[in-house]
PDB file of C-alpha atoms in Angstrom:
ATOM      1  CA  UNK A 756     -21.161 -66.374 -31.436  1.00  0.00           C
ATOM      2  CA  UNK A 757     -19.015 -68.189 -34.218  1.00  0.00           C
ATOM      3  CA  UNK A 758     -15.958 -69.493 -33.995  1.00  0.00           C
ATOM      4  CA  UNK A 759     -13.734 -66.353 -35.151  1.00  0.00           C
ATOM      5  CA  UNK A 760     -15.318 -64.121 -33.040  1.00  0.00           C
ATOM      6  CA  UNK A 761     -14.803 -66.533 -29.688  1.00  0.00           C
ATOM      7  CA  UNK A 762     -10.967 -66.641 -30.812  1.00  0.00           C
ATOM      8  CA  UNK A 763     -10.461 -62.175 -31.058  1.00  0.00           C
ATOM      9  CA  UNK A 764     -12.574 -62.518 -27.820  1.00  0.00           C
ATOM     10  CA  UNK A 765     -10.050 -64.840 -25.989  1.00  0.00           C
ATOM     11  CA  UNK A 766      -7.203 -62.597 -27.710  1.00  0.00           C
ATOM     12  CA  UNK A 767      -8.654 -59.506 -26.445  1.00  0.00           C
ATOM     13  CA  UNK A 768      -8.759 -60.856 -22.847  1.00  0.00           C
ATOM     14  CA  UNK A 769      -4.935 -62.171 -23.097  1.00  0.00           C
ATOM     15  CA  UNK A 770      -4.501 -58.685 -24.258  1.00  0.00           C
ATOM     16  CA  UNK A 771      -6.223 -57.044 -21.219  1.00  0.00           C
ATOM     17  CA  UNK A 772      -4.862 -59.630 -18.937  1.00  0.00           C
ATOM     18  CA  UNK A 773      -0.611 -58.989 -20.074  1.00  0.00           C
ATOM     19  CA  UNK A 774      -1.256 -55.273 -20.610  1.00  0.00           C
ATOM     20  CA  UNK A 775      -0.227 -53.259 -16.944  1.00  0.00           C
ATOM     21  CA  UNK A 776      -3.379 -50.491 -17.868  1.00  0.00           C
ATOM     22  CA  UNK A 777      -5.700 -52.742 -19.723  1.00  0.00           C
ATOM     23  CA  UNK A 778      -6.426 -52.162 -23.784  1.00  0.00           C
ATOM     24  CA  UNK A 779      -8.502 -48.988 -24.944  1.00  0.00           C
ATOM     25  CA  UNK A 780     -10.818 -48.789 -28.021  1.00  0.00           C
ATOM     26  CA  UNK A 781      -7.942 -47.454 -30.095  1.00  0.00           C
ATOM     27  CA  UNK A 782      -5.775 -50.429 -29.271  1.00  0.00           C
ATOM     28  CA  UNK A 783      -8.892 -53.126 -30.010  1.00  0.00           C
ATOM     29  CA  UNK A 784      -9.434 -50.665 -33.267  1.00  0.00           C
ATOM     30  CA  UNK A 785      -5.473 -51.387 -34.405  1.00  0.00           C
ATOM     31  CA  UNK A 786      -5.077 -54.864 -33.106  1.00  0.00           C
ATOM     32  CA  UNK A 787      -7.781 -55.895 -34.747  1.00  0.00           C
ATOM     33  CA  UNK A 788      -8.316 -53.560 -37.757  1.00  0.00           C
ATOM     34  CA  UNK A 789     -11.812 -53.222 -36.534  1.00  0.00           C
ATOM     35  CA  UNK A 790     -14.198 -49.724 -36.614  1.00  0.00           C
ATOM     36  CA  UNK A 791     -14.751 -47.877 -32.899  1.00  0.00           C
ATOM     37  CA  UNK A 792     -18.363 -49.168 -32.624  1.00  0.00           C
ATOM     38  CA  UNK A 793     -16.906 -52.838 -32.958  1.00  0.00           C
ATOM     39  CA  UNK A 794     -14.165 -52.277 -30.618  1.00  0.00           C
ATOM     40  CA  UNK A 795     -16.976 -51.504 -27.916  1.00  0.00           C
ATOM     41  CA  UNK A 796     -19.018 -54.299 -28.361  1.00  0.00           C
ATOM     42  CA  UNK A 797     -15.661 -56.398 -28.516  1.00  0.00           C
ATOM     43  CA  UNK A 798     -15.535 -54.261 -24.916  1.00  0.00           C
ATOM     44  CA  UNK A 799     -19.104 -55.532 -23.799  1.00  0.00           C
ATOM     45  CA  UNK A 800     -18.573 -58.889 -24.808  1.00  0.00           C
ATOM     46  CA  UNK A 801     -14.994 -58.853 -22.734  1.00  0.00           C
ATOM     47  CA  UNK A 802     -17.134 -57.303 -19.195  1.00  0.00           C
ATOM     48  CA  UNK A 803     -20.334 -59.873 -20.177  1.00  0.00           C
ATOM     49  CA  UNK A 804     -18.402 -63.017 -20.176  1.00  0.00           C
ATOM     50  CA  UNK A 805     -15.727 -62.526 -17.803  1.00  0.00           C
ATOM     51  CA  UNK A 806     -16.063 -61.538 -14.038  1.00  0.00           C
ATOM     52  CA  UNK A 807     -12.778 -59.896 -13.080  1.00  0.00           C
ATOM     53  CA  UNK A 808     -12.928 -57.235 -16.163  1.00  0.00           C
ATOM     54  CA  UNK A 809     -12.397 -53.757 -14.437  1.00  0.00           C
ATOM     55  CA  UNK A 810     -12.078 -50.434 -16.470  1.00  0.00           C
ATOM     56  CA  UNK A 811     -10.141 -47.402 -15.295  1.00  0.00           C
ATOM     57  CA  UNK A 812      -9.819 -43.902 -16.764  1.00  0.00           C
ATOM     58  CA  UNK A 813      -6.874 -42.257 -17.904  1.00  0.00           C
ATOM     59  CA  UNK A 814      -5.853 -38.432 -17.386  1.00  0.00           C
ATOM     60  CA  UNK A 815      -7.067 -37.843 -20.700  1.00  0.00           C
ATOM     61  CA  UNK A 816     -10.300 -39.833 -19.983  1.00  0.00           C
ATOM     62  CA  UNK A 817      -9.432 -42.722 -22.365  1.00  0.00           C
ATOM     63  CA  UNK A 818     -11.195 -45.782 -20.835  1.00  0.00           C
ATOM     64  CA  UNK A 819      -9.225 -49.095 -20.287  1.00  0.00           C
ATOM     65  CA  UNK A 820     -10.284 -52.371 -19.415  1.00  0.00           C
ATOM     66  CA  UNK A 821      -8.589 -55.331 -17.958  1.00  0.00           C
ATOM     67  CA  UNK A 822      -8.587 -58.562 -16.466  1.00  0.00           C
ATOM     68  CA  UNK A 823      -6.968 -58.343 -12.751  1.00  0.00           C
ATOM     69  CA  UNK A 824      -5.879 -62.184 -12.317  1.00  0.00           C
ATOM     70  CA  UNK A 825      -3.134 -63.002 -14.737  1.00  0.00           C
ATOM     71  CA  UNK A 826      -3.664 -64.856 -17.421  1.00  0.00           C
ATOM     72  CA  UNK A 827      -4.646 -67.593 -18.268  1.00  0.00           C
ATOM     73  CA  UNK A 828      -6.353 -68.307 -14.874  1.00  0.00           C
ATOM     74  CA  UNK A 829      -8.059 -65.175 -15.515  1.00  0.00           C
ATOM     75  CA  UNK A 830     -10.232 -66.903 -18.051  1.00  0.00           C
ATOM     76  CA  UNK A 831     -12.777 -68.247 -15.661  1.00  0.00           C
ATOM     77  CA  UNK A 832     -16.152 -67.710 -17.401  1.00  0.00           C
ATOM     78  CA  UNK A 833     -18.735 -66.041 -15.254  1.00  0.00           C
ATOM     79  CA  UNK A 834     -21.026 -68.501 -13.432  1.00  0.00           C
ATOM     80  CA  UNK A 835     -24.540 -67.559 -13.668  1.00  0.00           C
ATOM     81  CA  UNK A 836     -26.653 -68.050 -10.586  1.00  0.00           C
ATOM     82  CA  UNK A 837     -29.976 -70.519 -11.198  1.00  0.00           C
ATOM     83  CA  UNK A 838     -33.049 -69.317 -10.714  1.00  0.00           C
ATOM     84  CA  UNK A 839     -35.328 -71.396  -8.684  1.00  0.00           C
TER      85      UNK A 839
END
């Protein structure tokens, strides 16, 4: 992952960690001028690397993800488990 892409990743988890209901594609896709399709991988990236990422739907089924602990203690990267 470069450098740019690590920084919009830790701004899109401040952004789902101050935001009550999380951030939704179309608020990646305006925040960060980005197309849909890059907005979800921004998404995937967001649930692969941190462990308290939960998404909820909205009435009009709009998905929204974000990070329950506030921030920035809710950066804790995910600890992988060894494998013996």
């Amino acid at each position: 992952m470069s450098f740019a892409k690590a920084q919009d990743l830790l701004r899109l988890a401040q952004m789902a960690a101050s935001r009550r209901r999380g951030v939704s594609l179309d608020d990646i896709c305006s925040e960060f001028d980005v197309s849909r399709r890059t907005a979800q991988r921004m998404t995937e990236a967001l649930d692969a690397t941190f462990s308290n990422v939960t998404t909820t739907d909205d009435a009009e089924r709009r998905r929204h993800w974000r990070l329950d602990a506030p921030f920035p203690s809710s950066l804790q990267p995910r600890q992988e488990t060894a494998i013996e």
